GROMACS .gro file of C-alpha atoms in nm:
model
  166
    1MET     CA    1  -0.019   0.011  -0.017
    2THR     CA    2   0.129   0.347  -0.116
    3LYS     CA    3   0.134   0.622   0.067
    4ASN     CA    4  -0.077   0.801  -0.109
    5GLN     CA    5  -0.347   0.537  -0.013
    6TRP     CA    6  -0.309   0.491   0.358
    7ILE     CA    7  -0.558   0.618   0.590
    8SER     CA    8  -0.580   0.687   0.982
    9PRO     CA    9  -0.910   0.529   1.140
   10PHE     CA   10  -0.779   0.885   1.420
   11LEU     CA   11  -0.838   1.127   1.080
   12VAL     CA   12  -1.161   0.989   1.002
   13ALA     CA   13  -1.282   0.989   1.302
   14ALA     CA   14  -1.201   1.388   1.304
   15ALA     CA   15  -1.318   1.399   0.950
   16LEU     CA   16  -1.642   1.259   1.049
   17PHE     CA   17  -1.643   1.455   1.388
   18ALA     CA   18  -1.541   1.802   1.201
   19GLY     CA   19  -1.858   1.703   0.938
   20ASN     CA   20  -1.664   1.736   0.630
   21ALA     CA   21  -1.552   1.566   0.354
   22PHE     CA   22  -1.204   1.386   0.452
   23ALA     CA   23  -0.888   1.452   0.309
   24HIS     CA   24  -0.551   1.233   0.364
   25THR     CA   25  -0.310   1.496   0.512
   26ASP     CA   26  -0.024   1.378   0.261
   27ALA     CA   27  -0.235   1.426  -0.028
   28ALA     CA   28  -0.263   1.735  -0.309
   29PRO     CA   29  -0.224   2.080  -0.175
   30VAL     CA   30  -0.572   2.115  -0.284
   31GLU     CA   31  -0.854   2.225   0.004
   32VAL     CA   32  -1.193   2.053   0.007
   33GLU     CA   33  -1.530   2.310   0.135
   34GLY     CA   34  -1.920   2.154   0.116
   35ALA     CA   35  -1.836   1.797  -0.014
   36TRP     CA   36  -2.111   1.602  -0.106
   37VAL     CA   37  -2.250   1.333  -0.277
   38ARG     CA   38  -2.602   1.298  -0.339
   39ALA     CA   39  -2.830   1.048  -0.183
   40THR     CA   40  -2.988   0.767  -0.418
   41VAL     CA   41  -3.290   0.556  -0.387
   42PRO     CA   42  -3.277   0.206  -0.556
   43GLY     CA   43  -3.290   0.062  -0.942
   44GLN     CA   44  -3.086   0.397  -0.899
   45GLN     CA   45  -2.774   0.382  -1.156
   46GLY     CA   46  -2.607   0.755  -1.086
   47THR     CA   47  -2.586   1.056  -0.925
   48GLY     CA   48  -2.349   1.409  -0.890
   49GLY     CA   49  -2.064   1.507  -0.660
   50PHE     CA   50  -2.044   1.849  -0.525
   51MET     CA   51  -1.776   2.069  -0.354
   52ARG     CA   52  -1.577   2.353  -0.353
   53LEU     CA   53  -1.155   2.308  -0.475
   54LYS     CA   54  -0.891   2.581  -0.399
   55ALA     CA   55  -0.553   2.471  -0.541
   56LYS     CA   56  -0.234   2.567  -0.323
   57GLU     CA   57  -0.052   2.530  -0.644
   58PRO     CA   58  -0.205   2.595  -0.968
   59LEU     CA   59  -0.296   2.174  -1.127
   60THR     CA   60  -0.594   1.998  -1.290
   61LEU     CA   61  -0.834   1.765  -1.197
   62VAL     CA   62  -0.823   1.492  -1.435
   63GLY     CA   63  -0.953   1.170  -1.297
   64VAL     CA   64  -1.194   1.043  -1.009
   65ARG     CA   65  -1.300   0.717  -0.890
   66SER     CA   66  -1.492   0.554  -0.606
   67PRO     CA   67  -1.548   0.237  -0.490
   68ALA     CA   68  -1.956   0.284  -0.507
   69ALA     CA   69  -1.924   0.305  -0.847
   70GLY     CA   70  -1.863   0.121  -1.152
   71VAL     CA   71  -1.772   0.496  -1.397
   72ALA     CA   72  -1.644   0.817  -1.200
   73GLU     CA   73  -1.605   1.117  -1.442
   74LEU     CA   74  -1.615   1.450  -1.471
   75HIS     CA   75  -1.895   1.634  -1.641
   76GLU     CA   76  -1.975   2.006  -1.719
   77MET     CA   77  -2.332   2.049  -1.766
   78LYS     CA   78  -2.353   2.409  -2.027
   79MET     CA   79  -2.621   2.572  -2.283
   80GLU     CA   80  -2.552   2.492  -2.607
   81GLY     CA   81  -2.916   2.692  -2.804
   82ASP     CA   82  -3.201   2.646  -2.579
   83VAL     CA   83  -3.076   2.312  -2.487
   84MET     CA   84  -2.891   2.219  -2.177
   85ARG     CA   85  -2.672   1.957  -2.238
   86MET     CA   86  -2.403   1.761  -1.986
   87ARG     CA   87  -2.061   1.563  -2.069
   88ALA     CA   88  -1.773   1.423  -1.985
   89ILE     CA   89  -1.446   1.650  -2.008
   90LYS     CA   90  -1.116   1.566  -1.926
   91ALA     CA   91  -0.977   1.779  -1.747
   92LEU     CA   92  -1.026   2.127  -1.493
   93PRO     CA   93  -0.799   2.337  -1.441
   94LEU     CA   94  -0.748   2.458  -1.122
   95PRO     CA   95  -0.584   2.822  -1.073
   96ALA     CA   96  -0.367   2.867  -0.768
   97GLY     CA   97  -0.549   2.981  -0.437
   98LYS     CA   98  -0.900   3.074  -0.639
   99THR     CA   99  -1.173   2.852  -0.576
  100VAL     CA  100  -1.345   2.678  -0.882
  101GLU     CA  101  -1.657   2.487  -0.772
  102LEU     CA  102  -1.792   2.170  -0.889
  103LYS     CA  103  -2.249   2.226  -0.852
  104SER     CA  104  -2.560   2.100  -1.014
  105GLY     CA  105  -2.609   2.281  -1.371
  106GLY     CA  106  -2.138   2.336  -1.388
  107HIS     CA  107  -1.898   2.071  -1.342
  108HIS     CA  108  -1.932   1.846  -1.147
  109LEU     CA  109  -1.854   1.483  -1.032
  110MET     CA  110  -2.049   1.151  -1.199
  111LEU     CA  111  -2.106   0.884  -0.981
  112GLN     CA  112  -2.223   0.563  -1.278
  113GLN     CA  113  -2.325   0.200  -1.205
  114LEU     CA  114  -2.363   0.228  -0.894
  115LYS     CA  115  -2.314  -0.071  -0.732
  116ALA     CA  116  -2.642  -0.009  -0.420
  117PRO     CA  117  -2.773   0.266  -0.248
  118LEU     CA  118  -2.605   0.582  -0.172
  119PRO     CA  119  -2.893   0.699   0.111
  120LYS     CA  120  -2.837   0.979   0.311
  121GLY     CA  121  -2.588   1.070   0.595
  122SER     CA  122  -2.377   0.708   0.439
  123GLU     CA  123  -2.025   0.830   0.294
  124VAL     CA  124  -1.799   0.824  -0.038
  125LEU     CA  125  -1.535   0.723  -0.033
  126MET     CA  126  -1.359   0.866  -0.356
  127THR     CA  127  -1.052   0.988  -0.512
  128LEU     CA  128  -0.933   1.273  -0.656
  129GLU     CA  129  -0.687   1.283  -0.925
  130PHE     CA  130  -0.426   1.609  -0.998
  131ARG     CA  131  -0.165   1.655  -1.244
  132ASN     CA  132   0.067   2.016  -1.138
  133ALA     CA  133   0.242   2.174  -1.428
  134LYS     CA  134   0.517   1.891  -1.429
  135ASP     CA  135   0.286   1.687  -1.573
  136GLU     CA  136   0.347   1.474  -1.183
  137PRO     CA  137   0.042   1.316  -1.074
  138SER     CA  138  -0.121   1.359  -0.709
  139LEU     CA  139  -0.410   1.212  -0.513
  140LEU     CA  140  -0.648   1.330  -0.294
  141HIS     CA  141  -0.824   1.005  -0.066
  142LEU     CA  142  -1.217   1.190   0.066
  143LYS     CA  143  -1.460   1.022   0.237
  144VAL     CA  144  -1.723   1.240   0.150
  145PRO     CA  145  -2.097   1.303   0.284
  146VAL     CA  146  -2.415   1.141   0.125
  147ALA     CA  147  -2.715   1.348   0.203
  148THR     CA  148  -3.023   1.527  -0.025
  149SER     CA  149  -2.879   1.912   0.024
  150ALA     CA  150  -2.620   2.022  -0.007
  151PRO     CA  151  -2.492   2.069   0.364
  152ALA     CA  152  -2.429   2.398   0.558
  153GLY     CA  153  -2.155   2.600   0.399
  154ALA     CA  154  -2.273   2.455  -0.003
  155THR     CA  155  -2.426   2.575  -0.274
  156PRO     CA  156  -2.786   2.448  -0.297
  157ALA     CA  157  -2.741   2.176  -0.556
  158PRO     CA  158  -3.100   2.167  -0.731
  159ALA     CA  159  -3.176   1.806  -0.840
  160HIS     CA  160  -2.990   1.656  -1.079
  161ALA     CA  161  -3.178   1.593  -1.388
  162HIS     CA  162  -3.145   1.316  -1.601
  163GLY     CA  163  -3.334   1.386  -1.892
  164HIS     CA  164  -3.075   1.614  -2.061
  165ALA     CA  165  -2.831   1.536  -2.386
  166HIS     CA  166  -2.540   1.366  -2.353
   0.00000   0.00000   0.00000
């Protein structure tokens, strides 16, 4: 197990007590605030992940993984004419010192082919992958709360509609 894959039970417990997403202390130089994943109902195959990211140095978010999903991707939603379209993107720049918000209706994380329902009050493990200006990778391991709405301090995200064009 590599240093970036180890999660201290003490740090997990402390993060749970604090009510925020847990990030490993030796991870990518990124602050995470207001992280949450939308709760699902039985049979629902996908959901969104939302948070605010603030990189301490210029980074690019290049991937997401979660054991809860068969597919995890970065997505963007934007208007094309009078149609809102959602599609996967390969990368999202994070300028140093600037907050980048992952929210419904904009950039967000998509967890698809869910392996089980994600009930309110549970948690989802996910790993964000970044690349710096030298194309060196770094990882950020998170334990993100599952909720039906944005936690206090997070930007509310409207219901994630699945009827849009891809």
